[in-house]
PDB file of C-alpha atoms in Angstrom:
ATOM      1  CA  UNK A 605      -9.798 -69.074  10.636  1.00  0.00           C
ATOM      2  CA  UNK A 606      -6.751 -70.832   9.238  1.00  0.00           C
ATOM      3  CA  UNK A 607      -7.413 -70.876   5.563  1.00  0.00           C
ATOM      4  CA  UNK A 608      -6.086 -67.491   4.072  1.00  0.00           C
ATOM      5  CA  UNK A 609      -8.490 -67.463   1.127  1.00  0.00           C
ATOM      6  CA  UNK A 610     -11.598 -68.186   3.478  1.00  0.00           C
ATOM      7  CA  UNK A 611     -10.365 -65.327   5.827  1.00  0.00           C
ATOM      8  CA  UNK A 612      -9.958 -62.880   2.769  1.00  0.00           C
ATOM      9  CA  UNK A 613     -13.368 -63.915   1.416  1.00  0.00           C
ATOM     10  CA  UNK A 614     -14.931 -63.284   4.811  1.00  0.00           C
ATOM     11  CA  UNK A 615     -13.329 -59.881   5.139  1.00  0.00           C
ATOM     12  CA  UNK A 616     -14.387 -58.654   1.716  1.00  0.00           C
ATOM     13  CA  UNK A 617     -17.897 -60.146   1.932  1.00  0.00           C
ATOM     14  CA  UNK A 618     -18.407 -58.070   5.247  1.00  0.00           C
ATOM     15  CA  UNK A 619     -16.559 -55.025   4.159  1.00  0.00           C
ATOM     16  CA  UNK A 620     -18.294 -54.426   0.783  1.00  0.00           C
ATOM     17  CA  UNK A 621     -21.681 -53.646   2.465  1.00  0.00           C
ATOM     18  CA  UNK A 622     -19.950 -51.079   4.684  1.00  0.00           C
ATOM     19  CA  UNK A 623     -18.007 -49.498   1.835  1.00  0.00           C
ATOM     20  CA  UNK A 624     -21.123 -49.550  -0.354  1.00  0.00           C
ATOM     21  CA  UNK A 625     -23.174 -47.787   2.353  1.00  0.00           C
ATOM     22  CA  UNK A 626     -20.768 -45.495   4.023  1.00  0.00           C
ATOM     23  CA  UNK A 627     -18.291 -44.862   1.145  1.00  0.00           C
ATOM     24  CA  UNK A 628     -14.704 -45.691   0.941  1.00  0.00           C
ATOM     25  CA  UNK A 629     -13.464 -42.460   2.696  1.00  0.00           C
ATOM     26  CA  UNK A 630     -15.875 -42.745   5.550  1.00  0.00           C
ATOM     27  CA  UNK A 631     -15.258 -46.416   6.216  1.00  0.00           C
ATOM     28  CA  UNK A 632     -12.685 -46.989   8.843  1.00  0.00           C
ATOM     29  CA  UNK A 633     -10.656 -50.090   9.653  1.00  0.00           C
ATOM     30  CA  UNK A 634     -12.533 -50.216  12.944  1.00  0.00           C
ATOM     31  CA  UNK A 635     -15.762 -50.528  10.968  1.00  0.00           C
ATOM     32  CA  UNK A 636     -14.270 -53.567   9.149  1.00  0.00           C
ATOM     33  CA  UNK A 637     -12.908 -55.166  12.360  1.00  0.00           C
ATOM     34  CA  UNK A 638     -16.394 -54.678  13.954  1.00  0.00           C
ATOM     35  CA  UNK A 639     -18.214 -56.253  11.017  1.00  0.00           C
ATOM     36  CA  UNK A 640     -15.796 -59.212  10.695  1.00  0.00           C
ATOM     37  CA  UNK A 641     -15.040 -59.777  14.358  1.00  0.00           C
ATOM     38  CA  UNK A 642     -11.351 -59.772  13.489  1.00  0.00           C
ATOM     39  CA  UNK A 643      -8.499 -57.721  14.769  1.00  0.00           C
ATOM     40  CA  UNK A 644      -6.719 -55.014  12.850  1.00  0.00           C
ATOM     41  CA  UNK A 645      -3.643 -57.355  12.794  1.00  0.00           C
ATOM     42  CA  UNK A 646      -5.794 -59.995  11.196  1.00  0.00           C
ATOM     43  CA  UNK A 647      -7.080 -57.587   8.450  1.00  0.00           C
ATOM     44  CA  UNK A 648      -3.403 -56.376   7.801  1.00  0.00           C
ATOM     45  CA  UNK A 649      -2.297 -59.922   7.820  1.00  0.00           C
ATOM     46  CA  UNK A 650      -4.377 -60.473   4.696  1.00  0.00           C
ATOM     47  CA  UNK A 651      -4.394 -56.954   3.051  1.00  0.00           C
ATOM     48  CA  UNK A 652      -1.662 -54.376   2.777  1.00  0.00           C
ATOM     49  CA  UNK A 653      -4.131 -51.511   3.801  1.00  0.00           C
ATOM     50  CA  UNK A 654      -7.596 -50.389   3.538  1.00  0.00           C
ATOM     51  CA  UNK A 655      -7.428 -49.501  -0.104  1.00  0.00           C
ATOM     52  CA  UNK A 656      -6.430 -53.147  -0.840  1.00  0.00           C
ATOM     53  CA  UNK A 657      -9.677 -54.195   1.132  1.00  0.00           C
ATOM     54  CA  UNK A 658     -11.704 -51.767  -0.928  1.00  0.00           C
ATOM     55  CA  UNK A 659     -10.381 -52.997  -4.264  1.00  0.00           C
ATOM     56  CA  UNK A 660     -10.921 -56.702  -3.262  1.00  0.00           C
ATOM     57  CA  UNK A 661     -14.371 -55.831  -1.965  1.00  0.00           C
ATOM     58  CA  UNK A 662     -15.306 -54.074  -5.149  1.00  0.00           C
ATOM     59  CA  UNK A 663     -14.215 -57.057  -7.151  1.00  0.00           C
ATOM     60  CA  UNK A 664     -16.136 -59.368  -4.920  1.00  0.00           C
ATOM     61  CA  UNK A 665     -19.343 -57.269  -5.412  1.00  0.00           C
ATOM     62  CA  UNK A 666     -19.008 -57.033  -9.169  1.00  0.00           C
ATOM     63  CA  UNK A 667     -18.324 -60.810  -9.508  1.00  0.00           C
ATOM     64  CA  UNK A 668     -21.486 -61.414  -7.561  1.00  0.00           C
ATOM     65  CA  UNK A 669     -23.552 -59.003  -9.704  1.00  0.00           C
ATOM     66  CA  UNK A 670     -22.151 -60.178 -12.911  1.00  0.00           C
ATOM     67  CA  UNK A 671     -22.599 -63.888 -12.036  1.00  0.00           C
ATOM     68  CA  UNK A 672     -26.317 -63.234 -11.328  1.00  0.00           C
ATOM     69  CA  UNK A 673     -26.679 -61.182 -14.519  1.00  0.00           C
ATOM     70  CA  UNK A 674     -24.904 -63.908 -16.623  1.00  0.00           C
ATOM     71  CA  UNK A 675     -27.388 -66.398 -15.411  1.00  0.00           C
ATOM     72  CA  UNK A 676     -30.335 -64.293 -16.541  1.00  0.00           C
ATOM     73  CA  UNK A 677     -28.726 -63.452 -19.980  1.00  0.00           C
ATOM     74  CA  UNK A 678     -27.726 -67.108 -20.723  1.00  0.00           C
ATOM     75  CA  UNK A 679     -31.339 -68.202 -20.067  1.00  0.00           C
ATOM     76  CA  UNK A 680     -32.636 -65.880 -22.901  1.00  0.00           C
ATOM     77  CA  UNK A 681     -32.515 -67.340 -26.422  1.00  0.00           C
ATOM     78  CA  UNK A 682     -32.381 -64.197 -28.590  1.00  0.00           C
ATOM     79  CA  UNK A 683     -30.720 -60.863 -28.556  1.00  0.00           C
ATOM     80  CA  UNK A 684     -33.921 -58.924 -27.860  1.00  0.00           C
ATOM     81  CA  UNK A 685     -34.653 -61.397 -25.047  1.00  0.00           C
ATOM     82  CA  UNK A 686     -31.152 -60.979 -23.628  1.00  0.00           C
ATOM     83  CA  UNK A 687     -31.491 -57.226 -23.488  1.00  0.00           C
ATOM     84  CA  UNK A 688     -34.915 -57.704 -21.643  1.00  0.00           C
ATOM     85  CA  UNK A 689     -33.325 -60.121 -19.345  1.00  0.00           C
ATOM     86  CA  UNK A 690     -30.873 -57.414 -18.204  1.00  0.00           C
ATOM     87  CA  UNK A 691     -33.839 -55.081 -17.586  1.00  0.00           C
ATOM     88  CA  UNK A 692     -35.562 -57.845 -15.678  1.00  0.00           C
ATOM     89  CA  UNK A 693     -32.491 -58.367 -13.579  1.00  0.00           C
ATOM     90  CA  UNK A 694     -32.289 -54.717 -12.648  1.00  0.00           C
ATOM     91  CA  UNK A 695     -36.036 -54.479 -11.982  1.00  0.00           C
ATOM     92  CA  UNK A 696     -35.869 -55.377  -8.366  1.00  0.00           C
ATOM     93  CA  UNK A 697     -32.384 -53.865  -7.808  1.00  0.00           C
ATOM     94  CA  UNK A 698     -33.627 -50.555  -6.313  1.00  0.00           C
ATOM     95  CA  UNK A 699     -35.571 -52.202  -3.397  1.00  0.00           C
ATOM     96  CA  UNK A 700     -33.561 -55.449  -3.168  1.00  0.00           C
ATOM     97  CA  UNK A 701     -30.016 -54.993  -4.411  1.00  0.00           C
ATOM     98  CA  UNK A 702     -27.715 -58.026  -4.219  1.00  0.00           C
ATOM     99  CA  UNK A 703     -25.134 -55.984  -2.385  1.00  0.00           C
ATOM    100  CA  UNK A 704     -26.466 -53.777   0.603  1.00  0.00           C
ATOM    101  CA  UNK A 705     -26.245 -50.198  -0.168  1.00  0.00           C
ATOM    102  CA  UNK A 706     -27.136 -50.259  -3.820  1.00  0.00           C
ATOM    103  CA  UNK A 707     -25.052 -50.682  -7.110  1.00  0.00           C
ATOM    104  CA  UNK A 708     -21.462 -50.992  -6.294  1.00  0.00           C
ATOM    105  CA  UNK A 709     -20.490 -49.689  -9.768  1.00  0.00           C
ATOM    106  CA  UNK A 710     -22.470 -46.383  -9.236  1.00  0.00           C
ATOM    107  CA  UNK A 711     -21.409 -45.998  -5.563  1.00  0.00           C
ATOM    108  CA  UNK A 712     -17.675 -46.635  -6.310  1.00  0.00           C
ATOM    109  CA  UNK A 713     -17.713 -44.525  -9.463  1.00  0.00           C
ATOM    110  CA  UNK A 714     -18.888 -41.452  -7.577  1.00  0.00           C
ATOM    111  CA  UNK A 715     -16.161 -41.716  -5.016  1.00  0.00           C
ATOM    112  CA  UNK A 716     -13.195 -43.286  -6.796  1.00  0.00           C
ATOM    113  CA  UNK A 717     -12.802 -40.658  -9.561  1.00  0.00           C
ATOM    114  CA  UNK A 718     -10.577 -38.422  -7.553  1.00  0.00           C
ATOM    115  CA  UNK A 719      -8.842 -40.007  -4.565  1.00  0.00           C
ATOM    116  CA  UNK A 720      -8.569 -43.767  -5.481  1.00  0.00           C
ATOM    117  CA  UNK A 721      -6.778 -44.235  -8.787  1.00  0.00           C
ATOM    118  CA  UNK A 722      -6.545 -48.010  -8.558  1.00  0.00           C
ATOM    119  CA  UNK A 723     -10.173 -48.368  -7.592  1.00  0.00           C
ATOM    120  CA  UNK A 724     -11.064 -45.942 -10.412  1.00  0.00           C
ATOM    121  CA  UNK A 725      -9.203 -48.129 -12.905  1.00  0.00           C
ATOM    122  CA  UNK A 726     -11.201 -51.215 -11.599  1.00  0.00           C
ATOM    123  CA  UNK A 727     -14.488 -49.376 -12.099  1.00  0.00           C
ATOM    124  CA  UNK A 728     -13.612 -48.189 -15.588  1.00  0.00           C
ATOM    125  CA  UNK A 729     -12.533 -51.765 -16.472  1.00  0.00           C
ATOM    126  CA  UNK A 730     -15.884 -53.044 -15.205  1.00  0.00           C
ATOM    127  CA  UNK A 731     -17.947 -50.522 -17.068  1.00  0.00           C
ATOM    128  CA  UNK A 732     -15.904 -51.243 -20.337  1.00  0.00           C
ATOM    129  CA  UNK A 733     -16.534 -55.041 -19.893  1.00  0.00           C
ATOM    130  CA  UNK A 734     -20.292 -54.624 -19.383  1.00  0.00           C
ATOM    131  CA  UNK A 735     -20.551 -52.252 -22.405  1.00  0.00           C
ATOM    132  CA  UNK A 736     -18.438 -54.605 -24.500  1.00  0.00           C
ATOM    133  CA  UNK A 737     -20.806 -57.528 -23.454  1.00  0.00           C
ATOM    134  CA  UNK A 738     -23.846 -55.512 -24.543  1.00  0.00           C
ATOM    135  CA  UNK A 739     -22.145 -54.739 -27.875  1.00  0.00           C
ATOM    136  CA  UNK A 740     -21.537 -58.527 -28.397  1.00  0.00           C
ATOM    137  CA  UNK A 741     -25.160 -59.189 -27.690  1.00  0.00           C
ATOM    138  CA  UNK A 742     -26.323 -56.495 -30.113  1.00  0.00           C
ATOM    139  CA  UNK A 743     -23.690 -57.646 -32.901  1.00  0.00           C
ATOM    140  CA  UNK A 744     -24.802 -61.141 -32.618  1.00  0.00           C
ATOM    141  CA  UNK A 745     -28.419 -60.146 -32.841  1.00  0.00           C
ATOM    142  CA  UNK A 746     -27.708 -58.234 -36.008  1.00  0.00           C
ATOM    143  CA  UNK A 747     -25.792 -61.105 -37.496  1.00  0.00           C
ATOM    144  CA  UNK A 748     -28.500 -63.654 -36.606  1.00  0.00           C
ATOM    145  CA  UNK A 749     -31.191 -61.421 -38.027  1.00  0.00           C
ATOM    146  CA  UNK A 750     -32.850 -60.685 -34.664  1.00  0.00           C
ATOM    147  CA  UNK A 751     -32.012 -56.951 -34.599  1.00  0.00           C
ATOM    148  CA  UNK A 752     -32.062 -54.286 -37.218  1.00  0.00           C
ATOM    149  CA  UNK A 753     -28.761 -54.000 -38.960  1.00  0.00           C
ATOM    150  CA  UNK A 754     -28.867 -50.061 -39.083  1.00  0.00           C
ATOM    151  CA  UNK A 755     -28.319 -49.905 -35.287  1.00  0.00           C
ATOM    152  CA  UNK A 756     -25.284 -47.905 -34.249  1.00  0.00           C
ATOM    153  CA  UNK A 757     -23.992 -50.634 -31.855  1.00  0.00           C
ATOM    154  CA  UNK A 758     -21.618 -48.451 -29.814  1.00  0.00           C
ATOM    155  CA  UNK A 759     -24.245 -45.777 -29.310  1.00  0.00           C
ATOM    156  CA  UNK A 760     -27.048 -48.122 -28.486  1.00  0.00           C
ATOM    157  CA  UNK A 761     -24.822 -50.047 -25.882  1.00  0.00           C
ATOM    158  CA  UNK A 762     -23.645 -46.747 -24.264  1.00  0.00           C
ATOM    159  CA  UNK A 763     -27.247 -45.389 -24.077  1.00  0.00           C
ATOM    160  CA  UNK A 764     -28.741 -48.689 -22.775  1.00  0.00           C
ATOM    161  CA  UNK A 765     -26.166 -49.087 -20.059  1.00  0.00           C
ATOM    162  CA  UNK A 766     -26.202 -45.335 -19.002  1.00  0.00           C
ATOM    163  CA  UNK A 767     -29.918 -45.183 -18.908  1.00  0.00           C
ATOM    164  CA  UNK A 768     -30.103 -48.275 -16.722  1.00  0.00           C
ATOM    165  CA  UNK A 769     -27.396 -46.896 -14.378  1.00  0.00           C
ATOM    166  CA  UNK A 770     -28.980 -43.365 -14.258  1.00  0.00           C
ATOM    167  CA  UNK A 771     -32.427 -44.731 -13.542  1.00  0.00           C
ATOM    168  CA  UNK A 772     -31.102 -46.991 -10.730  1.00  0.00           C
ATOM    169  CA  UNK A 773     -29.349 -43.878  -9.155  1.00  0.00           C
ATOM    170  CA  UNK A 774     -32.427 -41.644  -9.444  1.00  0.00           C
ATOM    171  CA  UNK A 775     -34.747 -44.393  -8.047  1.00  0.00           C
ATOM    172  CA  UNK A 776     -32.278 -45.163  -5.156  1.00  0.00           C
ATOM    173  CA  UNK A 777     -32.094 -41.366  -4.255  1.00  0.00           C
ATOM    174  CA  UNK A 778     -35.925 -40.925  -4.576  1.00  0.00           C
ATOM    175  CA  UNK A 779     -36.319 -44.165  -2.347  1.00  0.00           C
ATOM    176  CA  UNK A 780     -38.646 -45.913  -4.763  1.00  0.00           C
ATOM    177  CA  UNK A 781     -38.678 -47.934  -7.978  1.00  0.00           C
ATOM    178  CA  UNK A 782     -41.150 -45.739  -9.994  1.00  0.00           C
ATOM    179  CA  UNK A 783     -38.329 -44.080 -11.985  1.00  0.00           C
ATOM    180  CA  UNK A 784     -36.627 -47.236 -12.886  1.00  0.00           C
ATOM    181  CA  UNK A 785     -39.918 -48.986 -13.682  1.00  0.00           C
ATOM    182  CA  UNK A 786     -40.887 -46.296 -16.205  1.00  0.00           C
ATOM    183  CA  UNK A 787     -37.312 -46.326 -17.699  1.00  0.00           C
ATOM    184  CA  UNK A 788     -37.539 -50.120 -17.903  1.00  0.00           C
ATOM    185  CA  UNK A 789     -40.823 -49.988 -19.798  1.00  0.00           C
ATOM    186  CA  UNK A 790     -39.316 -47.288 -22.181  1.00  0.00           C
ATOM    187  CA  UNK A 791     -36.323 -49.391 -22.865  1.00  0.00           C
ATOM    188  CA  UNK A 792     -38.389 -52.483 -23.426  1.00  0.00           C
ATOM    189  CA  UNK A 793     -40.293 -50.580 -26.094  1.00  0.00           C
ATOM    190  CA  UNK A 794     -37.033 -49.429 -27.684  1.00  0.00           C
ATOM    191  CA  UNK A 795     -35.861 -53.086 -27.814  1.00  0.00           C
ATOM    192  CA  UNK A 796     -39.203 -54.091 -29.496  1.00  0.00           C
ATOM    193  CA  UNK A 797     -38.653 -51.299 -31.985  1.00  0.00           C
ATOM    194  CA  UNK A 798     -35.172 -52.477 -32.994  1.00  0.00           C
ATOM    195  CA  UNK A 799     -36.215 -56.228 -33.054  1.00  0.00           C
ATOM    196  CA  UNK A 800     -37.085 -58.145 -36.169  1.00  0.00           C
TER     197      UNK A 800
END
């Protein structure tokens, strides 16, 4: 493969599934070479080290998830519908995640907090961006008369996002979507309660 960008893209697209399933600590460079069919030299010719592959893989995974999520959100016309579109997106996530191994934000958060400061910074930035996007949806919904003005925007965005992620984690551990489904229904009712 002569195009460096294509080579990097292949490496991260294969590596993320391994990192997401085995974890960053447990994934070896040999795992990555086996998955990509490349030599260690080819990997190191494109990345400084395994941590650089991990960061690029996380970025790749989150861009894929965010791209899919944005498509769902943009298709909805009102703030309540946009919030429900987010729930709909995650509805099939437990049994059919877009990245093998489950949610890259959850998986990376658990592991990156102590040993991978750069990866931790990327996760924190991603979570912040997602919560800020939720706040924008809610603010706009209030301004446009679609959501009740007494909503505590920061609190609601934090609870909405945390509840989704917690439900995904529990459902994944339990091996079924029942927990997420019940949480999705509860959040949908909450959205109806704050909608005008």
